[in-house]
mmCIF file with all atom_site columns, C-alpha atoms in Angstrom:
data_model
loop_
_atom_site.group_PDB
_atom_site.id
_atom_site.type_symbol
_atom_site.label_atom_id
_atom_site.label_alt_id
_atom_site.label_comp_id
_atom_site.label_asym_id
_atom_site.label_entity_id
_atom_site.label_seq_id
_atom_site.pdbx_PDB_ins_code
_atom_site.Cartn_x
_atom_site.Cartn_y
_atom_site.Cartn_z
_atom_site.occupancy
_atom_site.B_iso_or_equiv
_atom_site.pdbx_formal_charge
_atom_site.auth_seq_id
_atom_site.auth_comp_id
_atom_site.auth_asym_id
_atom_site.auth_atom_id
_atom_site.pdbx_PDB_model_num
ATOM 1   C CA . MET A 1 1   ? -27.989 26.840 -112.567 1.00 0.00 ? 1   MET A CA 1
ATOM 2   C CA . ILE A 1 2   ? -29.686 23.477 -111.974 1.00 0.00 ? 2   ILE A CA 1
ATOM 3   C CA . SER A 1 3   ? -26.293 21.763 -112.021 1.00 0.00 ? 3   SER A CA 1
ATOM 4   C CA . ALA A 1 4   ? -24.946 24.140 -109.343 1.00 0.00 ? 4   ALA A CA 1
ATOM 5   C CA . LEU A 1 5   ? -28.073 23.639 -107.206 1.00 0.00 ? 5   LEU A CA 1
ATOM 6   C CA . ARG A 1 6   ? -27.762 19.853 -107.538 1.00 0.00 ? 6   ARG A CA 1
ATOM 7   C CA . THR A 1 7   ? -24.086 20.073 -106.443 1.00 0.00 ? 7   THR A CA 1
ATOM 8   C CA . LEU A 1 8   ? -25.052 22.129 -103.376 1.00 0.00 ? 8   LEU A CA 1
ATOM 9   C CA . CYS A 1 9   ? -27.676 19.554 -102.418 1.00 0.00 ? 9   CYS A CA 1
ATOM 10  C CA . LEU A 1 10  ? -25.192 16.701 -102.763 1.00 0.00 ? 10  LEU A CA 1
ATOM 11  C CA . LEU A 1 11  ? -22.423 18.315 -100.670 1.00 0.00 ? 11  LEU A CA 1
ATOM 12  C CA . PRO A 1 12  ? -23.862 17.199 -97.290  1.00 0.00 ? 12  PRO A CA 1
ATOM 13  C CA . LEU A 1 13  ? -24.103 13.640 -98.599  1.00 0.00 ? 13  LEU A CA 1
ATOM 14  C CA . LEU A 1 14  ? -20.490 13.708 -99.739  1.00 0.00 ? 14  LEU A CA 1
ATOM 15  C CA . PHE A 1 15  ? -18.935 15.483 -96.754  1.00 0.00 ? 15  PHE A CA 1
ATOM 16  C CA . GLY A 1 16  ? -21.372 14.955 -93.899  1.00 0.00 ? 16  GLY A CA 1
ATOM 17  C CA . THR A 1 17  ? -23.442 17.514 -92.090  1.00 0.00 ? 17  THR A CA 1
ATOM 18  C CA . VAL A 1 18  ? -22.048 20.889 -91.225  1.00 0.00 ? 18  VAL A CA 1
ATOM 19  C CA . ALA A 1 19  ? -20.655 21.350 -87.683  1.00 0.00 ? 19  ALA A CA 1
ATOM 20  C CA . SER A 1 20  ? -22.898 19.048 -85.714  1.00 0.00 ? 20  SER A CA 1
ATOM 21  C CA . THR A 1 21  ? -22.375 19.296 -81.997  1.00 0.00 ? 21  THR A CA 1
ATOM 22  C CA . THR A 1 22  ? -22.376 16.241 -79.817  1.00 0.00 ? 22  THR A CA 1
ATOM 23  C CA . PRO A 1 23  ? -22.803 16.204 -76.067  1.00 0.00 ? 23  PRO A CA 1
ATOM 24  C CA . GLU A 1 24  ? -19.103 15.270 -75.761  1.00 0.00 ? 24  GLU A CA 1
ATOM 25  C CA . ALA A 1 25  ? -18.045 18.287 -77.811  1.00 0.00 ? 25  ALA A CA 1
ATOM 26  C CA . VAL A 1 26  ? -20.146 20.609 -75.664  1.00 0.00 ? 26  VAL A CA 1
ATOM 27  C CA . LYS A 1 27  ? -19.174 19.055 -72.335  1.00 0.00 ? 27  LYS A CA 1
ATOM 28  C CA . PRO A 1 28  ? -16.259 20.993 -70.777  1.00 0.00 ? 28  PRO A CA 1
ATOM 29  C CA . LYS A 1 29  ? -13.118 18.974 -70.084  1.00 0.00 ? 29  LYS A CA 1
ATOM 30  C CA . ILE A 1 30  ? -11.910 18.776 -66.525  1.00 0.00 ? 30  ILE A CA 1
ATOM 31  C CA . THR A 1 31  ? -9.132  17.140 -64.563  1.00 0.00 ? 31  THR A CA 1
ATOM 32  C CA . THR A 1 32  ? -10.331 15.084 -61.612  1.00 0.00 ? 32  THR A CA 1
ATOM 33  C CA . VAL A 1 33  ? -8.203  14.800 -58.490  1.00 0.00 ? 33  VAL A CA 1
ATOM 34  C CA . TYR A 1 34  ? -9.074  12.137 -55.923  1.00 0.00 ? 34  TYR A CA 1
ATOM 35  C CA . VAL A 1 35  ? -7.686  12.971 -52.477  1.00 0.00 ? 35  VAL A CA 1
ATOM 36  C CA . VAL A 1 36  ? -7.698  10.440 -49.630  1.00 0.00 ? 36  VAL A CA 1
ATOM 37  C CA . ARG A 1 37  ? -6.133  9.940  -46.274  1.00 0.00 ? 37  ARG A CA 1
ATOM 38  C CA . HIS A 1 38  ? -4.022  6.833  -45.797  1.00 0.00 ? 38  HIS A CA 1
ATOM 39  C CA . ALA A 1 39  ? -5.940  3.794  -44.572  1.00 0.00 ? 39  ALA A CA 1
ATOM 40  C CA . GLU A 1 40  ? -5.935  2.461  -40.996  1.00 0.00 ? 40  GLU A CA 1
ATOM 41  C CA . LYS A 1 41  ? -2.435  2.186  -39.526  1.00 0.00 ? 41  LYS A CA 1
ATOM 42  C CA . ALA A 1 42  ? -0.842  -0.203 -37.010  1.00 0.00 ? 42  ALA A CA 1
ATOM 43  C CA . THR A 1 43  ? 0.908   2.282  -34.713  1.00 0.00 ? 43  THR A CA 1
ATOM 44  C CA . GLU A 1 44  ? 1.842   -0.368 -32.151  1.00 0.00 ? 44  GLU A CA 1
ATOM 45  C CA . GLN A 1 45  ? 4.171   -2.046 -34.693  1.00 0.00 ? 45  GLN A CA 1
ATOM 46  C CA . ASN A 1 46  ? 6.181   1.039  -35.623  1.00 0.00 ? 46  ASN A CA 1
ATOM 47  C CA . PRO A 1 47  ? 4.959   4.360  -34.222  1.00 0.00 ? 47  PRO A CA 1
ATOM 48  C CA . GLN A 1 48  ? 7.292   6.399  -36.476  1.00 0.00 ? 48  GLN A CA 1
ATOM 49  C CA . ASP A 1 49  ? 6.295   4.827  -39.811  1.00 0.00 ? 49  ASP A CA 1
ATOM 50  C CA . PRO A 1 50  ? 3.521   2.291  -39.243  1.00 0.00 ? 50  PRO A CA 1
ATOM 51  C CA . PRO A 1 51  ? 2.256   -0.195 -41.818  1.00 0.00 ? 51  PRO A CA 1
ATOM 52  C CA . LEU A 1 52  ? -1.435  -0.661 -42.547  1.00 0.00 ? 52  LEU A CA 1
ATOM 53  C CA . THR A 1 53  ? -3.594  -2.906 -40.410  1.00 0.00 ? 53  THR A CA 1
ATOM 54  C CA . GLU A 1 54  ? -5.616  -5.686 -42.064  1.00 0.00 ? 54  GLU A CA 1
ATOM 55  C CA . ALA A 1 55  ? -8.557  -3.272 -42.168  1.00 0.00 ? 55  ALA A CA 1
ATOM 56  C CA . GLY A 1 56  ? -6.281  -0.684 -43.783  1.00 0.00 ? 56  GLY A CA 1
ATOM 57  C CA . GLN A 1 57  ? -5.125  -3.158 -46.408  1.00 0.00 ? 57  GLN A CA 1
ATOM 58  C CA . ALA A 1 58  ? -8.762  -3.978 -47.172  1.00 0.00 ? 58  ALA A CA 1
ATOM 59  C CA . ARG A 1 59  ? -9.533  -0.252 -47.465  1.00 0.00 ? 59  ARG A CA 1
ATOM 60  C CA . ALA A 1 60  ? -6.595  0.229  -49.869  1.00 0.00 ? 60  ALA A CA 1
ATOM 61  C CA . ARG A 1 61  ? -7.998  -2.563 -52.051  1.00 0.00 ? 61  ARG A CA 1
ATOM 62  C CA . ALA A 1 62  ? -11.467 -0.979 -51.817  1.00 0.00 ? 62  ALA A CA 1
ATOM 63  C CA . LEU A 1 63  ? -9.996  2.321  -53.033  1.00 0.00 ? 63  LEU A CA 1
ATOM 64  C CA . ALA A 1 64  ? -8.497  0.559  -56.056  1.00 0.00 ? 64  ALA A CA 1
ATOM 65  C CA . GLU A 1 65  ? -11.880 -0.990 -56.776  1.00 0.00 ? 65  GLU A CA 1
ATOM 66  C CA . VAL A 1 66  ? -13.784 2.295  -56.420  1.00 0.00 ? 66  VAL A CA 1
ATOM 67  C CA . LEU A 1 67  ? -11.373 4.039  -58.825  1.00 0.00 ? 67  LEU A CA 1
ATOM 68  C CA . ARG A 1 68  ? -10.761 1.136  -61.211  1.00 0.00 ? 68  ARG A CA 1
ATOM 69  C CA . LYS A 1 69  ? -12.644 2.793  -64.092  1.00 0.00 ? 69  LYS A CA 1
ATOM 70  C CA . ALA A 1 70  ? -11.243 6.276  -63.460  1.00 0.00 ? 70  ALA A CA 1
ATOM 71  C CA . PRO A 1 71  ? -8.715  7.454  -66.082  1.00 0.00 ? 71  PRO A CA 1
ATOM 72  C CA . ILE A 1 72  ? -5.873  7.670  -63.524  1.00 0.00 ? 72  ILE A CA 1
ATOM 73  C CA . VAL A 1 73  ? -2.625  8.882  -65.083  1.00 0.00 ? 73  VAL A CA 1
ATOM 74  C CA . ALA A 1 74  ? -0.678  9.698  -61.893  1.00 0.00 ? 74  ALA A CA 1
ATOM 75  C CA . VAL A 1 75  ? -0.565  8.568  -58.260  1.00 0.00 ? 75  VAL A CA 1
ATOM 76  C CA . TYR A 1 76  ? 0.978   10.841 -55.608  1.00 0.00 ? 76  TYR A CA 1
ATOM 77  C CA . SER A 1 77  ? 1.849   9.893  -52.029  1.00 0.00 ? 77  SER A CA 1
ATOM 78  C CA . THR A 1 78  ? 3.808   11.321 -49.157  1.00 0.00 ? 78  THR A CA 1
ATOM 79  C CA . ASN A 1 79  ? 6.926   9.353  -48.310  1.00 0.00 ? 79  ASN A CA 1
ATOM 80  C CA . THR A 1 80  ? 5.462   7.240  -45.511  1.00 0.00 ? 80  THR A CA 1
ATOM 81  C CA . ARG A 1 81  ? 4.773   3.548  -45.524  1.00 0.00 ? 81  ARG A CA 1
ATOM 82  C CA . ARG A 1 82  ? 1.054   3.955  -44.726  1.00 0.00 ? 82  ARG A CA 1
ATOM 83  C CA . THR A 1 83  ? 0.387   6.388  -47.586  1.00 0.00 ? 83  THR A CA 1
ATOM 84  C CA . LYS A 1 84  ? 2.393   4.384  -50.112  1.00 0.00 ? 84  LYS A CA 1
ATOM 85  C CA . ASP A 1 85  ? 0.680   1.156  -48.990  1.00 0.00 ? 85  ASP A CA 1
ATOM 86  C CA . THR A 1 86  ? -2.711  2.848  -49.445  1.00 0.00 ? 86  THR A CA 1
ATOM 87  C CA . ALA A 1 87  ? -1.792  3.964  -52.971  1.00 0.00 ? 87  ALA A CA 1
ATOM 88  C CA . THR A 1 88  ? -0.137  0.703  -54.076  1.00 0.00 ? 88  THR A CA 1
ATOM 89  C CA . PRO A 1 89  ? -3.172  -1.403 -55.124  1.00 0.00 ? 89  PRO A CA 1
ATOM 90  C CA . LEU A 1 90  ? -4.454  1.323  -57.457  1.00 0.00 ? 90  LEU A CA 1
ATOM 91  C CA . ALA A 1 91  ? -0.974  2.203  -58.742  1.00 0.00 ? 91  ALA A CA 1
ATOM 92  C CA . GLU A 1 92  ? -0.334  -1.452 -59.568  1.00 0.00 ? 92  GLU A CA 1
ATOM 93  C CA . ALA A 1 93  ? -3.742  -1.870 -61.226  1.00 0.00 ? 93  ALA A CA 1
ATOM 94  C CA . LYS A 1 94  ? -3.131  1.238  -63.378  1.00 0.00 ? 94  LYS A CA 1
ATOM 95  C CA . LYS A 1 95  ? 0.554   0.397  -63.955  1.00 0.00 ? 95  LYS A CA 1
ATOM 96  C CA . ARG A 1 96  ? 1.660   3.724  -62.468  1.00 0.00 ? 96  ARG A CA 1
ATOM 97  C CA . THR A 1 97  ? 4.662   4.600  -60.338  1.00 0.00 ? 97  THR A CA 1
ATOM 98  C CA . ILE A 1 98  ? 3.851   6.284  -57.045  1.00 0.00 ? 98  ILE A CA 1
ATOM 99  C CA . GLU A 1 99  ? 5.277   9.809  -57.184  1.00 0.00 ? 99  GLU A CA 1
ATOM 100 C CA . PRO A 1 100 ? 6.326   11.377 -53.863  1.00 0.00 ? 100 PRO A CA 1
ATOM 101 C CA . TYR A 1 101 ? 5.370   14.855 -52.697  1.00 0.00 ? 101 TYR A CA 1
ATOM 102 C CA . GLU A 1 102 ? 5.945   16.939 -49.576  1.00 0.00 ? 102 GLU A CA 1
ATOM 103 C CA . ALA A 1 103 ? 2.815   17.660 -47.518  1.00 0.00 ? 103 ALA A CA 1
ATOM 104 C CA . ASN A 1 104 ? 3.914   21.105 -46.292  1.00 0.00 ? 104 ASN A CA 1
ATOM 105 C CA . ALA A 1 105 ? 2.717   24.441 -47.745  1.00 0.00 ? 105 ALA A CA 1
ATOM 106 C CA . PRO A 1 106 ? 5.451   24.768 -50.420  1.00 0.00 ? 106 PRO A CA 1
ATOM 107 C CA . GLY A 1 107 ? 5.144   21.058 -51.264  1.00 0.00 ? 107 GLY A CA 1
ATOM 108 C CA . LEU A 1 108 ? 1.368   21.280 -51.684  1.00 0.00 ? 108 LEU A CA 1
ATOM 109 C CA . ALA A 1 109 ? 1.723   24.334 -53.932  1.00 0.00 ? 109 ALA A CA 1
ATOM 110 C CA . ALA A 1 110 ? 4.252   22.421 -56.059  1.00 0.00 ? 110 ALA A CA 1
ATOM 111 C CA . LEU A 1 111 ? 1.957   19.375 -56.141  1.00 0.00 ? 111 LEU A CA 1
ATOM 112 C CA . ALA A 1 112 ? -0.993  21.521 -57.250  1.00 0.00 ? 112 ALA A CA 1
ATOM 113 C CA . ALA A 1 113 ? 1.139   22.985 -60.055  1.00 0.00 ? 113 ALA A CA 1
ATOM 114 C CA . ARG A 1 114 ? 2.143   19.481 -61.204  1.00 0.00 ? 114 ARG A CA 1
ATOM 115 C CA . ILE A 1 115 ? -1.464  18.288 -61.101  1.00 0.00 ? 115 ILE A CA 1
ATOM 116 C CA . ARG A 1 116 ? -2.625  21.269 -63.181  1.00 0.00 ? 116 ARG A CA 1
ATOM 117 C CA . GLN A 1 117 ? -0.347  19.933 -65.961  1.00 0.00 ? 117 GLN A CA 1
ATOM 118 C CA . THR A 1 118 ? -2.422  16.726 -66.097  1.00 0.00 ? 118 THR A CA 1
ATOM 119 C CA . PRO A 1 119 ? -4.216  16.327 -69.433  1.00 0.00 ? 119 PRO A CA 1
ATOM 120 C CA . GLN A 1 120 ? -7.860  17.396 -69.357  1.00 0.00 ? 120 GLN A CA 1
ATOM 121 C CA . GLY A 1 121 ? -10.270 14.498 -69.044  1.00 0.00 ? 121 GLY A CA 1
ATOM 122 C CA . LYS A 1 122 ? -7.782  12.494 -66.954  1.00 0.00 ? 122 LYS A CA 1
ATOM 123 C CA . ALA A 1 123 ? -7.550  11.874 -63.213  1.00 0.00 ? 123 ALA A CA 1
ATOM 124 C CA . VAL A 1 124 ? -4.956  11.580 -60.459  1.00 0.00 ? 124 VAL A CA 1
ATOM 125 C CA . LEU A 1 125 ? -4.892  10.165 -56.937  1.00 0.00 ? 125 LEU A CA 1
ATOM 126 C CA . VAL A 1 126 ? -3.286  11.967 -54.002  1.00 0.00 ? 126 VAL A CA 1
ATOM 127 C CA . VAL A 1 127 ? -2.796  10.093 -50.716  1.00 0.00 ? 127 VAL A CA 1
ATOM 128 C CA . GLY A 1 128 ? -1.985  12.142 -47.626  1.00 0.00 ? 128 GLY A CA 1
ATOM 129 C CA . HIS A 1 129 ? -2.759  12.455 -43.933  1.00 0.00 ? 129 HIS A CA 1
ATOM 130 C CA . SER A 1 130 ? -5.646  13.637 -41.746  1.00 0.00 ? 130 SER A CA 1
ATOM 131 C CA . ASN A 1 131 ? -3.891  16.965 -41.237  1.00 0.00 ? 131 ASN A CA 1
ATOM 132 C CA . THR A 1 132 ? -2.951  17.514 -44.909  1.00 0.00 ? 132 THR A CA 1
ATOM 133 C CA . ILE A 1 133 ? -5.723  16.310 -47.222  1.00 0.00 ? 133 ILE A CA 1
ATOM 134 C CA . LEU A 1 134 ? -8.029  19.287 -46.664  1.00 0.00 ? 134 LEU A CA 1
ATOM 135 C CA . GLU A 1 135 ? -5.049  21.571 -47.219  1.00 0.00 ? 135 GLU A CA 1
ATOM 136 C CA . THR A 1 136 ? -4.405  19.673 -50.468  1.00 0.00 ? 136 THR A CA 1
ATOM 137 C CA . VAL A 1 137 ? -7.982  20.361 -51.599  1.00 0.00 ? 137 VAL A CA 1
ATOM 138 C CA . GLU A 1 138 ? -7.449  24.060 -50.811  1.00 0.00 ? 138 GLU A CA 1
ATOM 139 C CA . ALA A 1 139 ? -4.094  24.131 -52.633  1.00 0.00 ? 139 ALA A CA 1
ATOM 140 C CA . LEU A 1 140 ? -5.978  22.931 -55.717  1.00 0.00 ? 140 LEU A CA 1
ATOM 141 C CA . GLY A 1 141 ? -8.257  25.956 -55.401  1.00 0.00 ? 141 GLY A CA 1
ATOM 142 C CA . ALA A 1 142 ? -11.390 24.300 -54.002  1.00 0.00 ? 142 ALA A CA 1
ATOM 143 C CA . PRO A 1 143 ? -13.110 24.992 -50.693  1.00 0.00 ? 143 PRO A CA 1
ATOM 144 C CA . ARG A 1 144 ? -13.012 22.315 -48.007  1.00 0.00 ? 144 ARG A CA 1
ATOM 145 C CA . PRO A 1 145 ? -15.962 19.947 -48.482  1.00 0.00 ? 145 PRO A CA 1
ATOM 146 C CA . VAL A 1 146 ? -15.890 19.106 -44.748  1.00 0.00 ? 146 VAL A CA 1
ATOM 147 C CA . PRO A 1 147 ? -14.564 21.281 -41.905  1.00 0.00 ? 147 PRO A CA 1
ATOM 148 C CA . THR A 1 148 ? -12.150 18.766 -40.331  1.00 0.00 ? 148 THR A CA 1
ATOM 149 C CA . ILE A 1 149 ? -10.924 15.171 -40.466  1.00 0.00 ? 149 ILE A CA 1
ATOM 150 C CA . GLY A 1 150 ? -10.866 13.261 -37.191  1.00 0.00 ? 150 GLY A CA 1
ATOM 151 C CA . ASP A 1 151 ? -7.858  11.159 -36.285  1.00 0.00 ? 151 ASP A CA 1
ATOM 152 C CA . ASP A 1 152 ? -10.116 8.091  -36.429  1.00 0.00 ? 152 ASP A CA 1
ATOM 153 C CA . GLU A 1 153 ? -11.647 8.876  -39.866  1.00 0.00 ? 153 GLU A CA 1
ATOM 154 C CA . PHE A 1 154 ? -10.247 6.991  -42.845  1.00 0.00 ? 154 PHE A CA 1
ATOM 155 C CA . SER A 1 155 ? -13.147 6.673  -45.291  1.00 0.00 ? 155 SER A CA 1
ATOM 156 C CA . TYR A 1 156 ? -13.287 10.106 -46.940  1.00 0.00 ? 156 TYR A CA 1
ATOM 157 C CA . LEU A 1 157 ? -12.747 10.228 -50.691  1.00 0.00 ? 157 LEU A CA 1
ATOM 158 C CA . PHE A 1 158 ? -12.604 13.812 -51.937  1.00 0.00 ? 158 PHE A CA 1
ATOM 159 C CA . GLU A 1 159 ? -13.200 14.484 -55.611  1.00 0.00 ? 159 GLU A CA 1
ATOM 160 C CA . VAL A 1 160 ? -11.780 17.783 -56.815  1.00 0.00 ? 160 VAL A CA 1
ATOM 161 C CA . LYS A 1 161 ? -12.747 19.004 -60.287  1.00 0.00 ? 161 LYS A CA 1
ATOM 162 C CA . LEU A 1 162 ? -10.331 21.357 -62.062  1.00 0.00 ? 162 LEU A CA 1
ATOM 163 C CA . PRO A 1 163 ? -12.021 22.955 -65.096  1.00 0.00 ? 163 PRO A CA 1
ATOM 164 C CA . ALA A 1 164 ? -9.981  23.451 -68.273  1.00 0.00 ? 164 ALA A CA 1
ATOM 165 C CA . SER A 1 165 ? -11.131 27.058 -68.406  1.00 0.00 ? 165 SER A CA 1
ATOM 166 C CA . GLY A 1 166 ? -9.157  27.792 -65.263  1.00 0.00 ? 166 GLY A CA 1
ATOM 167 C CA . GLY A 1 167 ? -12.424 28.532 -63.497  1.00 0.00 ? 167 GLY A CA 1
ATOM 168 C CA . PRO A 1 168 ? -12.987 27.757 -59.839  1.00 0.00 ? 168 PRO A CA 1
ATOM 169 C CA . ALA A 1 169 ? -12.286 24.235 -58.635  1.00 0.00 ? 169 ALA A CA 1
ATOM 170 C CA . THR A 1 170 ? -14.984 22.314 -56.791  1.00 0.00 ? 170 THR A CA 1
ATOM 171 C CA . ALA A 1 171 ? -14.718 19.517 -54.249  1.00 0.00 ? 171 ALA A CA 1
ATOM 172 C CA . THR A 1 172 ? -17.177 16.914 -53.055  1.00 0.00 ? 172 THR A CA 1
ATOM 173 C CA . ALA A 1 173 ? -16.836 14.332 -50.297  1.00 0.00 ? 173 ALA A CA 1
ATOM 174 C CA . ARG A 1 174 ? -18.033 10.761 -50.204  1.00 0.00 ? 174 ARG A CA 1
ATOM 175 C CA . ASN A 1 175 ? -17.083 7.687  -48.251  1.00 0.00 ? 175 ASN A CA 1
ATOM 176 C CA . TYR A 1 176 ? -15.561 4.418  -49.439  1.00 0.00 ? 176 TYR A CA 1
ATOM 177 C CA . GLY A 1 177 ? -14.536 1.114  -47.918  1.00 0.00 ? 177 GLY A CA 1
ATOM 178 C CA . GLY A 1 178 ? -17.041 1.154  -45.037  1.00 0.00 ? 178 GLY A CA 1
ATOM 179 C CA . GLY A 1 179 ? -16.472 2.291  -41.475  1.00 0.00 ? 179 GLY A CA 1
ATOM 180 C CA . LYS A 1 180 ? -15.221 5.715  -40.532  1.00 0.00 ? 180 LYS A CA 1
#
C-alpha cells in the first residue's frame, strides 16, 4: 500500500502536472483581416488607373510599418495600380504575392470565403476602394465600423476579427499614416 501511495505521489514529478491551462490555451483563436483603402492617388497622371502620389507612397510604407509584426499570410488587392502599389511594401516585407480579387458583390463573397480558410491566429490584408472597403467588412460578417468613407479619406485601417467558433465577426476602425 505504501509503495502504491509513493508511486502516486511521484507521478506528477515524472509526468508534469495534470491539465494545466495557460492563458494561450484559454484564449480563443481568431483570424484578423486588415481592410484599407488604397493610398492617395495622382489622378492627373492617368485618370483611368492612377499611380500613388508621394503622400500615397509614404502612406503605403506607413501601412507596412504598422502591420510589420502582424502574422500576415495573404495580401489581397483589386487589379488597379493604386491598390497594388498600396499593398506592395507590406507584401514585399512579408514575402507574399499580392492576390487579386473582384470588388463586386460576387467577388467580395468569394474573397470572404477564401479569407475564412486562413489559419486561425493568422492575418490578411485586403486593399480596396472608398466604395468597396465597407462592403468588404460586411461580406466578412461584421457591421460597418463607420457609416461612410469620403472620397478624400485615406487613413482608415479596419480590423475585422473572425472567431474560430464561427461566431459573429467584429470590426474596429483606427487611422494610420497621418492626415485624412
